[in-house]
CSV table of C-alpha atoms in Angstrom, one decimal:
chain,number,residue,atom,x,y,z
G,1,UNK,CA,-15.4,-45.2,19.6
G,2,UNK,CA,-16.7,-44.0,22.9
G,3,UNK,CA,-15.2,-41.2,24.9
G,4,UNK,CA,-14.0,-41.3,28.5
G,5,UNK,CA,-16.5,-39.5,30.9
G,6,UNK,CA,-14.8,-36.6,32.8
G,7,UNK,CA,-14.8,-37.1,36.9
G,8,UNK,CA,-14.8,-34.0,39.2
G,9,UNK,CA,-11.6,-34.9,40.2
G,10,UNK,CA,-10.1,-34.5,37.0
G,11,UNK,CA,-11.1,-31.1,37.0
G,12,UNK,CA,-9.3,-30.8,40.4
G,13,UNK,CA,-6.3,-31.5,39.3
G,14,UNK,CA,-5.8,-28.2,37.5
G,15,UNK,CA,-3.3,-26.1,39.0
G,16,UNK,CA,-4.7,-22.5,40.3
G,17,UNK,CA,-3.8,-19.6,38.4
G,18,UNK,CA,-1.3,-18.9,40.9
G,19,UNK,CA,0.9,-22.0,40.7
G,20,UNK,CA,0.4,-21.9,36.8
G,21,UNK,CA,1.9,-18.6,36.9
G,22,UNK,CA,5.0,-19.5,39.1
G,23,UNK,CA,5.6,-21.6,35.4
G,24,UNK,CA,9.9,-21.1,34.9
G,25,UNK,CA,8.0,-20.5,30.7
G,26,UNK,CA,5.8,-18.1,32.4
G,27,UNK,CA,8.0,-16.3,34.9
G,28,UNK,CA,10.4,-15.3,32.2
G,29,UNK,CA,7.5,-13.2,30.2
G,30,UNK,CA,7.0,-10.9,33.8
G,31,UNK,CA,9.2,-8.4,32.9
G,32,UNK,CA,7.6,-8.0,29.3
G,33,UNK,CA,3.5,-8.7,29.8
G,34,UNK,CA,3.0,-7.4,33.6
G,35,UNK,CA,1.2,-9.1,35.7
G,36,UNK,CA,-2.8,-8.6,34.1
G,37,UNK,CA,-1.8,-9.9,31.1
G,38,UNK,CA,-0.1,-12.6,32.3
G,39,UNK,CA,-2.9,-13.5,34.4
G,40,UNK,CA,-5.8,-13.4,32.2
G,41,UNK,CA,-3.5,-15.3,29.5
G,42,UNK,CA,-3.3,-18.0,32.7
G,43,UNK,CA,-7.0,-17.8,33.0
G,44,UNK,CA,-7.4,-18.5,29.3
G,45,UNK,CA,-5.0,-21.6,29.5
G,46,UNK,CA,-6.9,-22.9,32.0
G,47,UNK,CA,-10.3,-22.0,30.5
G,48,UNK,CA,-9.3,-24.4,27.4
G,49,UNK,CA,-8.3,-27.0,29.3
G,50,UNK,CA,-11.5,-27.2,31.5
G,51,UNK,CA,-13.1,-27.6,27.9
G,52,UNK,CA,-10.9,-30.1,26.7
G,53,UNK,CA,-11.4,-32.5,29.9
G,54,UNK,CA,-15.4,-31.6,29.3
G,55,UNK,CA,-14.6,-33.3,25.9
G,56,UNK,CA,-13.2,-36.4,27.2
G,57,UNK,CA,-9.7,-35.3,26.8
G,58,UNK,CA,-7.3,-36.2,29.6
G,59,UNK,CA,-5.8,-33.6,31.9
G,60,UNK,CA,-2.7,-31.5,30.4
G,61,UNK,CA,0.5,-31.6,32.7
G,62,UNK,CA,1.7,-28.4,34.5
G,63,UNK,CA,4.5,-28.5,31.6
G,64,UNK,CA,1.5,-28.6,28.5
G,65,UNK,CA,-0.3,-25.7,29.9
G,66,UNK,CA,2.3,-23.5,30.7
G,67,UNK,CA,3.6,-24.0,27.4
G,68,UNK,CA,0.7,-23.3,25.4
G,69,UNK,CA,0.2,-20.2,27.9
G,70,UNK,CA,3.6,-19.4,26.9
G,71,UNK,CA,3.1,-20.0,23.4
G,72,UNK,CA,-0.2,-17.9,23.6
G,73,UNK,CA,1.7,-15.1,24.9
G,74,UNK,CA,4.4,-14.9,22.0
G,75,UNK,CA,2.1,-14.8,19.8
G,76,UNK,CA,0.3,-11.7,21.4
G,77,UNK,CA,3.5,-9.7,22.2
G,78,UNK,CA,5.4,-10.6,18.8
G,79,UNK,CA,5.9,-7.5,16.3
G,80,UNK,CA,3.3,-7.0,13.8
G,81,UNK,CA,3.6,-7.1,10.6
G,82,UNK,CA,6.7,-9.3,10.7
G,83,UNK,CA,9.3,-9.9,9.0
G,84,UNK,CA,9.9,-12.4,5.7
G,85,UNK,CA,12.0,-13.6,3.0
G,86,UNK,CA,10.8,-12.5,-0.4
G,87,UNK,CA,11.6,-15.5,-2.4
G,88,UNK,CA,8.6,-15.4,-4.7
G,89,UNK,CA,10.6,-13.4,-7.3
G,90,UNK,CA,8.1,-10.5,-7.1
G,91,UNK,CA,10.1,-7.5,-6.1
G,92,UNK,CA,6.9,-5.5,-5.5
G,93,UNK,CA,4.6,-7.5,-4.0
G,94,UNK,CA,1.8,-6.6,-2.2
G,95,UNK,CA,0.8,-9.5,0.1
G,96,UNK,CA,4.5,-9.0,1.5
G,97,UNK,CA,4.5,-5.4,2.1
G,98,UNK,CA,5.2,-3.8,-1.5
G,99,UNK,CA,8.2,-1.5,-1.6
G,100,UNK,CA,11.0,-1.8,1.7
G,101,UNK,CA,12.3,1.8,2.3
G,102,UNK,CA,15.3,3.0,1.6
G,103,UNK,CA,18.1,3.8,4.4
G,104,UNK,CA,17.0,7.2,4.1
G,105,UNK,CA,13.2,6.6,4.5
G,106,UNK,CA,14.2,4.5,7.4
G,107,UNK,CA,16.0,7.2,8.9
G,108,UNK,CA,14.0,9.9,8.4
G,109,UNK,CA,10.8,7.9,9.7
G,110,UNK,CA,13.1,7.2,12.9
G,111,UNK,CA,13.8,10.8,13.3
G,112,UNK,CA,10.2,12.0,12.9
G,113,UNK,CA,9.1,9.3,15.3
G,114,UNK,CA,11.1,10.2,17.9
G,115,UNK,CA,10.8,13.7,18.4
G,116,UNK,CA,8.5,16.6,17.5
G,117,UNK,CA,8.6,18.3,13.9
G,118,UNK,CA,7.1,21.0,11.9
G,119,UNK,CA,4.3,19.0,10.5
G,120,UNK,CA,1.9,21.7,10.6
G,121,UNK,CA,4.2,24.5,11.6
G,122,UNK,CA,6.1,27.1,9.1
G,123,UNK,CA,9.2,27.5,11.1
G,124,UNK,CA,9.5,30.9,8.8
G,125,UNK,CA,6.6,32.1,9.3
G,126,UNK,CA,6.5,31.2,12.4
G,127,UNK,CA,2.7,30.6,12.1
G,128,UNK,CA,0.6,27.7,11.4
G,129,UNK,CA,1.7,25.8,8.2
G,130,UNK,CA,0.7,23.0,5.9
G,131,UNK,CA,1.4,19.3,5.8
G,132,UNK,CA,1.2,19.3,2.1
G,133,UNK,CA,3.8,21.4,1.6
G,134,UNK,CA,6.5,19.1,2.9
G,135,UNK,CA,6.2,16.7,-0.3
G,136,UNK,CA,4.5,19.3,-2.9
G,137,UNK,CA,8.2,21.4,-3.7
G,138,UNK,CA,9.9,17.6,-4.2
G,139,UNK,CA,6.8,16.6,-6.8
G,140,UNK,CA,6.8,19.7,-8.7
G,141,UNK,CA,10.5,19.6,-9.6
G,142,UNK,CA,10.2,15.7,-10.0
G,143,UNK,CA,7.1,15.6,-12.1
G,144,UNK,CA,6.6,19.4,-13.9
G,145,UNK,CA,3.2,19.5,-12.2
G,146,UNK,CA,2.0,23.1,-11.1
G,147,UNK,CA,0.9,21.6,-7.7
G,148,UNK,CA,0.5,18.2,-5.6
G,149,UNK,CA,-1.1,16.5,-3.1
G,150,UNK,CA,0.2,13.5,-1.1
G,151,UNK,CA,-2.7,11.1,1.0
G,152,UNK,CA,-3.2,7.8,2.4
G,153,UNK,CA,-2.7,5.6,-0.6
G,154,UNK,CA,-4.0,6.2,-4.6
G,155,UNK,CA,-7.8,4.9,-4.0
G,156,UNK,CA,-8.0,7.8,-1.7
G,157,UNK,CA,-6.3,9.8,-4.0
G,158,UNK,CA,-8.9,9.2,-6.5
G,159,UNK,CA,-11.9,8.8,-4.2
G,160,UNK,CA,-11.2,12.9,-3.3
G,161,UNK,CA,-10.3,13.5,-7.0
G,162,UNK,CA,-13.5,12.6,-8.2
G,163,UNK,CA,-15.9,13.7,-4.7
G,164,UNK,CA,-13.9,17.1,-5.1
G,165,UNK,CA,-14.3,17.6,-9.2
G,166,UNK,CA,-17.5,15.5,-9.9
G,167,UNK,CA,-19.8,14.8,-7.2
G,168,UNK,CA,-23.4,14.8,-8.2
G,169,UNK,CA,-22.6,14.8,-12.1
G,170,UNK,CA,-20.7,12.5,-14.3
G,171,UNK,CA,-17.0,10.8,-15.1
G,172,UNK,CA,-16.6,9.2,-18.4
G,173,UNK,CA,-14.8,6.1,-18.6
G,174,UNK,CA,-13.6,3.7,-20.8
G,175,UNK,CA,-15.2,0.3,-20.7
G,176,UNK,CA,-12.0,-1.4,-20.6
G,177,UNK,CA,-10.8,0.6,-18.1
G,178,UNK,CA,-13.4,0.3,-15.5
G,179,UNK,CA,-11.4,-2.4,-13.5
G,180,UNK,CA,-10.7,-4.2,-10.3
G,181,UNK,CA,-7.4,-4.2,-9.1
G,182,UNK,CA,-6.2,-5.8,-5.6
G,183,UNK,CA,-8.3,-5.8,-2.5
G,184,UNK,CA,-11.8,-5.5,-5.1
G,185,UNK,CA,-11.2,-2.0,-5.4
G,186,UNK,CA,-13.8,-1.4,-8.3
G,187,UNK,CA,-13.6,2.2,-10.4
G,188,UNK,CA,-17.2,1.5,-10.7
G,189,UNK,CA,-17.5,1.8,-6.7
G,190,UNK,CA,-15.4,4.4,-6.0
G,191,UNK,CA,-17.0,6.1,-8.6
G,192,UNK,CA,-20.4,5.6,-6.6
G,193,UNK,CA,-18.8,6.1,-3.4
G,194,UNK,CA,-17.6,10.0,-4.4
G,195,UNK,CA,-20.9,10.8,-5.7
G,196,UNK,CA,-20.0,10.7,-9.6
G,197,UNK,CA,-21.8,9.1,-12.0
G,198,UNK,CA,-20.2,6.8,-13.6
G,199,UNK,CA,-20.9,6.6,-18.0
G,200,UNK,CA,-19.0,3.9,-20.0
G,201,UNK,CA,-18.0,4.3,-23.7
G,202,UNK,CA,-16.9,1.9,-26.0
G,203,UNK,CA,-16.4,-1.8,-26.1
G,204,UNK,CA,-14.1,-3.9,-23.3
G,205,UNK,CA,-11.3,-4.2,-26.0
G,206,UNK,CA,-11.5,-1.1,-28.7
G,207,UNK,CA,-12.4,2.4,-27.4
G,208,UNK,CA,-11.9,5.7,-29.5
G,209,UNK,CA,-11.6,9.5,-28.9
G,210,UNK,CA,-14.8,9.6,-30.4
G,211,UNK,CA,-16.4,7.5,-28.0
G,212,UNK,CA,-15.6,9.4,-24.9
G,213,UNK,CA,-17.0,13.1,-26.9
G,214,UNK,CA,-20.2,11.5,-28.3
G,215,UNK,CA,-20.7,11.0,-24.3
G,216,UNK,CA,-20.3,14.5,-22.9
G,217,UNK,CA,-22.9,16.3,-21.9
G,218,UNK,CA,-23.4,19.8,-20.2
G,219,UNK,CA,-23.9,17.3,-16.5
G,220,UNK,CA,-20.0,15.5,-17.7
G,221,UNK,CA,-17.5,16.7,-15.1
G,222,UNK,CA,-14.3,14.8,-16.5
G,223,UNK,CA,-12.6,12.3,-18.0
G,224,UNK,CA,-10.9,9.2,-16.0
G,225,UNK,CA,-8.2,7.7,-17.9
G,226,UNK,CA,-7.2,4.3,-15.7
G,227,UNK,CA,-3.8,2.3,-16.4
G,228,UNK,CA,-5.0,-1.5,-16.6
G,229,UNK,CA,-1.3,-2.2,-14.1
G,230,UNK,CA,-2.4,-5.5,-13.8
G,231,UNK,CA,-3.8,-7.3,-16.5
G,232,UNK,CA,-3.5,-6.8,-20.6
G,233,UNK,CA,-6.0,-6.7,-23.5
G,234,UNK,CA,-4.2,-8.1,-26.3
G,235,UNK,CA,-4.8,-8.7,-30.2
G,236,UNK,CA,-7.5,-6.6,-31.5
G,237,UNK,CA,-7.8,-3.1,-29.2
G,238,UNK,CA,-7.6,0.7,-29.5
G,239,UNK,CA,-7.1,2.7,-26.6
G,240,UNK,CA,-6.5,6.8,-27.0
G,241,UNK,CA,-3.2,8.1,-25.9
G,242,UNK,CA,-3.9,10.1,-22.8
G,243,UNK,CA,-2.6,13.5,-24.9
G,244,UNK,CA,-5.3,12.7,-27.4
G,245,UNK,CA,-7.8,12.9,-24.2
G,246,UNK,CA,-6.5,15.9,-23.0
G,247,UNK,CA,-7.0,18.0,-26.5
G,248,UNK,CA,-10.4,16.6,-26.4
G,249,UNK,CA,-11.1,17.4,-22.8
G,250,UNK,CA,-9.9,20.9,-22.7
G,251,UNK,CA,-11.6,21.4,-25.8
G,252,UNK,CA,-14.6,20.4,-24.4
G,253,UNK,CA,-14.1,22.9,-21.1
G,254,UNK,CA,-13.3,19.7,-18.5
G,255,UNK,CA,-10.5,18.0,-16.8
G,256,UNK,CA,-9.1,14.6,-18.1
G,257,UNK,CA,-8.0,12.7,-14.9
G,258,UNK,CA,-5.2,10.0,-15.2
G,259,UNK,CA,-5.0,6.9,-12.6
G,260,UNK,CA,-1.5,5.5,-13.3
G,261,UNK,CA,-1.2,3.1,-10.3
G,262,UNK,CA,2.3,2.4,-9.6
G,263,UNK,CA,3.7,6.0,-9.7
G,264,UNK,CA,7.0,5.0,-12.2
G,265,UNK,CA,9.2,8.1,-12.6
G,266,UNK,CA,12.1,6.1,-14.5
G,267,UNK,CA,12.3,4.4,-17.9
G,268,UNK,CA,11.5,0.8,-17.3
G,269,UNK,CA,12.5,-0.6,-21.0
G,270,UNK,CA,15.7,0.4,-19.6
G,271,UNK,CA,16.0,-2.4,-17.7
G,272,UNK,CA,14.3,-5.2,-19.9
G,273,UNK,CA,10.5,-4.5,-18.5
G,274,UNK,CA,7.7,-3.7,-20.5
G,275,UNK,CA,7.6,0.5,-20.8
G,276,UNK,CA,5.6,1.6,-17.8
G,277,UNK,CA,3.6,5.6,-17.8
G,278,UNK,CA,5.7,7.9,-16.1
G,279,UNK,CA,4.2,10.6,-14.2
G,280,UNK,CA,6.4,13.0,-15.8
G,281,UNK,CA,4.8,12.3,-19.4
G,282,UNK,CA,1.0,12.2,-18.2
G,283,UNK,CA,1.7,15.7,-16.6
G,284,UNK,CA,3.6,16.3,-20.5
G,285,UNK,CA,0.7,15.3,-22.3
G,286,UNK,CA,-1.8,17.2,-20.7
G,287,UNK,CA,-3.6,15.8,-17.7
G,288,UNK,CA,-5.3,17.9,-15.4
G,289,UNK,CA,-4.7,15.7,-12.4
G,290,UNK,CA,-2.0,12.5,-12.8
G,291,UNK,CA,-3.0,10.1,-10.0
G,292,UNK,CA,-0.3,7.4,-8.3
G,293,UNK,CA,0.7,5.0,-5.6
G,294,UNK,CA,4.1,5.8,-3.7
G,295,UNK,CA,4.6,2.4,-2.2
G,296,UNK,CA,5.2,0.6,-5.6
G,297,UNK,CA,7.5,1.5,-8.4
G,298,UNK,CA,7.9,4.5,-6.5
G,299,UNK,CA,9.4,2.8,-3.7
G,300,UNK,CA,8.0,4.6,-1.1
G,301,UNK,CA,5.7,4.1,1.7
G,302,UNK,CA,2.1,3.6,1.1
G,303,UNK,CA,0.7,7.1,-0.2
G,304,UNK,CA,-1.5,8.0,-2.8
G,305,UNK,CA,-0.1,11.6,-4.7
G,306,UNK,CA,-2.3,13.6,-7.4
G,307,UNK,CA,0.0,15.7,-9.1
G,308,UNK,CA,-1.5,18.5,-11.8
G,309,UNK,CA,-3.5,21.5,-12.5
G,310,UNK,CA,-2.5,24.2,-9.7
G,311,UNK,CA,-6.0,25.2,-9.4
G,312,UNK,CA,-7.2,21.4,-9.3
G,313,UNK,CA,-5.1,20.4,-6.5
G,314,UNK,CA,-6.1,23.3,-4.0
G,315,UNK,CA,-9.5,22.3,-4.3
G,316,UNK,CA,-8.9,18.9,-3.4
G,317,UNK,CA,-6.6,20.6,-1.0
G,318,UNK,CA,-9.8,22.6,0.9
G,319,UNK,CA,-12.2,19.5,0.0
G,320,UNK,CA,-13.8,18.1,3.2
G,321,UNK,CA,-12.6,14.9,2.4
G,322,UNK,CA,-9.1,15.9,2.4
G,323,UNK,CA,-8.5,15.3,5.9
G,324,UNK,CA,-10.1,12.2,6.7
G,325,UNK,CA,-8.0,10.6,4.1
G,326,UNK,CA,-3.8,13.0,5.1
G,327,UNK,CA,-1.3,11.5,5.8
G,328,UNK,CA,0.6,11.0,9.0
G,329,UNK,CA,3.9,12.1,9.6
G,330,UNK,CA,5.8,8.9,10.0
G,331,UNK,CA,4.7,7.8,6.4
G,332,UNK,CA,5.2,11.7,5.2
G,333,UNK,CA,8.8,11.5,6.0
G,334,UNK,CA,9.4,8.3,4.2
G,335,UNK,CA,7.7,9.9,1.1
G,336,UNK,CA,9.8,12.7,1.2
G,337,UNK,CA,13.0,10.8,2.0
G,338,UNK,CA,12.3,8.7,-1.5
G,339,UNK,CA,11.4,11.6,-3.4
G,340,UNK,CA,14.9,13.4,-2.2
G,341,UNK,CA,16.4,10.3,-3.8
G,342,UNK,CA,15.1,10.8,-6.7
G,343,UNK,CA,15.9,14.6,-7.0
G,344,UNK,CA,19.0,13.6,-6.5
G,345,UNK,CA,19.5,10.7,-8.8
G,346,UNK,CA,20.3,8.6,-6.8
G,347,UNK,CA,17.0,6.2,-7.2
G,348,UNK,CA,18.9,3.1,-8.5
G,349,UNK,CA,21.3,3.0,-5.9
G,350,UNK,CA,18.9,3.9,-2.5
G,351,UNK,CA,15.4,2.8,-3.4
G,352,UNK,CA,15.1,-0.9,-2.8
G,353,UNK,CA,12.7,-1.4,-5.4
G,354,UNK,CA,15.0,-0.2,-8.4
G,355,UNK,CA,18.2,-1.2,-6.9
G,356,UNK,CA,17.0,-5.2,-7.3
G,357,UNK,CA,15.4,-4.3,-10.8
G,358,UNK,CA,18.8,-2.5,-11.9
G,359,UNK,CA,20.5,-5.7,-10.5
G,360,UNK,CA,22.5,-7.4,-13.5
G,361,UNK,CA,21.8,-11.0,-13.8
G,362,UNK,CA,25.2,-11.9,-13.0
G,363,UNK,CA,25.3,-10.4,-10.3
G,364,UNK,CA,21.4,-12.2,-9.6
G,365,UNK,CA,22.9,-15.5,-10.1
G,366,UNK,CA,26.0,-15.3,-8.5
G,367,UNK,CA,24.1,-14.6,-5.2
G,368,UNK,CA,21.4,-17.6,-6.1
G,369,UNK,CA,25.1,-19.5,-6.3
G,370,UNK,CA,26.3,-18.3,-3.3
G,371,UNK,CA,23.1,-19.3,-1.1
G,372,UNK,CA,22.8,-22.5,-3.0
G,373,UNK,CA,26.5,-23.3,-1.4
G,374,UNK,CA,25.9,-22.6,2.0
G,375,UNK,CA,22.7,-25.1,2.1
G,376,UNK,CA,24.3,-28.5,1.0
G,377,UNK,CA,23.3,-31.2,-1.1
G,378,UNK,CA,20.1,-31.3,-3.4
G,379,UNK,CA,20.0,-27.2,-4.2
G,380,UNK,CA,20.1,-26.5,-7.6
G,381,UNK,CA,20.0,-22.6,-9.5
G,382,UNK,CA,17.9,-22.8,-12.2
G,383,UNK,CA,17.0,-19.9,-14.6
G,384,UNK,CA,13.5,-18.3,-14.1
């Protein structure tokens, strides 16, 4: 197969960028690009083609290069993240955004956005306040926590846990429980990354209370209890109950520090699921610090809360780390929008997340039903 030679003269028979631009496909993206960006995606067009004629190719057509320009430019000034049908069957799924917000979170992120607020401003006082403050009230009622902390999603939450309460000395963790969840965040790293030091106990499948004392030593700053969220050890395993921990911890003179991931504050055997830790009975049974996510079964936006020990939290509170990981206002008011929801108890009508787990599954396959209708021949609703 041999490839045709480019002549000069195929090269001048590109348009200029001028007469490319005068495109109807490129004169109706004027208004919306401005005229830089609309030339240097031109320049681009033109660019490409000069390398496809260099190739061998044959010279695109006025039409095929303002298209692609055109196409180039849609794709630049579409909205990012955009957005999709779920239809995996995953309600909270994390490659699709996790939790959608409520009305409420919607409408509080909208109103935050589009004017000024008292982020950092005590409108009593009329002095300068605390971000914190705006969430912490909501999670002490929800959870019977003395204190909380709301940041930028749970890894951060547990990367200042554990840099505020441990740095330079060491965590004690279950060998099971030193996992890898989404994105290869690794306890063992972040356990690295905050300073600790990081001393497993046990065996991957059967760890006792006994384990975890036999390992404390005068340098031992905690204990890190981690829920496995996304996997199971099944058949022959002991793990202690995180109130057993907390005897032993407190005993001992140090905190027992308790990664739940998805942040569940209802009963989930109520709706047919597997029971899930609620925050409420990890604050019940003792933990110092109860560490979670807000944007899954929480339904929230992406934030990661530590609720616990008063003293505990105002250290992470005043920890250097603190404010490289805040959050910003935008995902703040969507945090405390959900939470109100909850106070409220109204979770299983206004959060997203529980309203489709609540859903009945009558009501689930009248709607499959009802879509299967309105797309013709060869649908079928099958149960799943």
């Amino acid at each position: 197969m041999t490839t045709k030679e480019p002549q000069h003269s195929d090269y001048r028979r590109l348009p200029g960028v001028d007469r490319l631009l005068a495109h109807p496909l490129l004169q109706e993206f004027t208004a919306r690009a401005g005229h830089d960006l609309l030339v240097a995606i031109a320049r681009e067009a033109l660019e490409e083609a000069r390398g496809s004629i260099a190739l061998g190719a044959g010279v695109p057509s006025m039409d095929e290069l303002a298209q692609g320009a055109a196409l180039r430019l849609g794709a630049l000034l579409r909205p990012r993240p955009r957005p999709v049908i779920n239809a995996t069957g995953i309600v909270i799924h994390t490659n699709l955004g996790r939790a959608p917000l409520s009305r409420a979170a919607q409408e509080a992120v909208l109103a935050t956005a589009r004017s000024y607020s008292d982020l950092e401003y005590d409108l009593e006082a009329g002095d300068r306040g605390s971000r914190h403050a705006h969430a912490e009230e909501l999670l002490r009622r929800l959870t019977g926590a003395e204190a909380a902390i709301a940041v930028n999603n749970n890894a951060s939450a547990v990367l200042l846990a554990l840099a505020t309460l441990a740095a330079g000395k060491e965590v004690v963790v279950s060998r099971g429980e030193a996992v890898e969840i989404g994105g290869g965040f690794r306890i063992p790293d972040v356990l690295r990354q905050s300073g600790a030091h990081l001393v497993e106990v046990g065996t991957t499948n059967r760890t006792y209370a006994r384990d975890y004392e036999a390992a404390i030593t005068p340098e031992t700053a905690a204990i890190l209890k981690v829920h496995r969220s996304n996997f199971a050890l099944v058949g022959f395993t002991h793990t202690p109950e995180a109130r057993e921990l907390a005897e032993l911890a407190h005993r001992r003179g140090i905190p027992l520090l308790h990664d739940l991931g998805s942040g569940c504050l209802l009963d989930t055997t109520r709706y047919g699921l597997a029971a899930e830790p609620r925050v409420q009975e990890s604050v019940a049974e003792g933990a110092d610090l109860s560490l979670f996510s807000g944007d899954k079964l929480l339904g929230g936006p992406q934030a990661g809360i530590a609720v616990g020990r008063g003293a505990v939290v105002e250290r992470m509170k005043a920890h250097p780390l603190a404010r490289a990981v805040r959050m910003d206002k935008l995902d703040l008011a969507a945090l405390t929008a959900t939470l109100v929801s909850y106070l409220t108890g109204r979770a299983e009508e206004e959060i997203p997340v529980w309203r489709m787990i609540a859903a009945p599954l009558a009501e689930l396959e009248r709607r499959a039903r009802a879509w299967a209708a309105g797309r013709g021949e060869g649908v079928e609703v099958v149960k799943g």
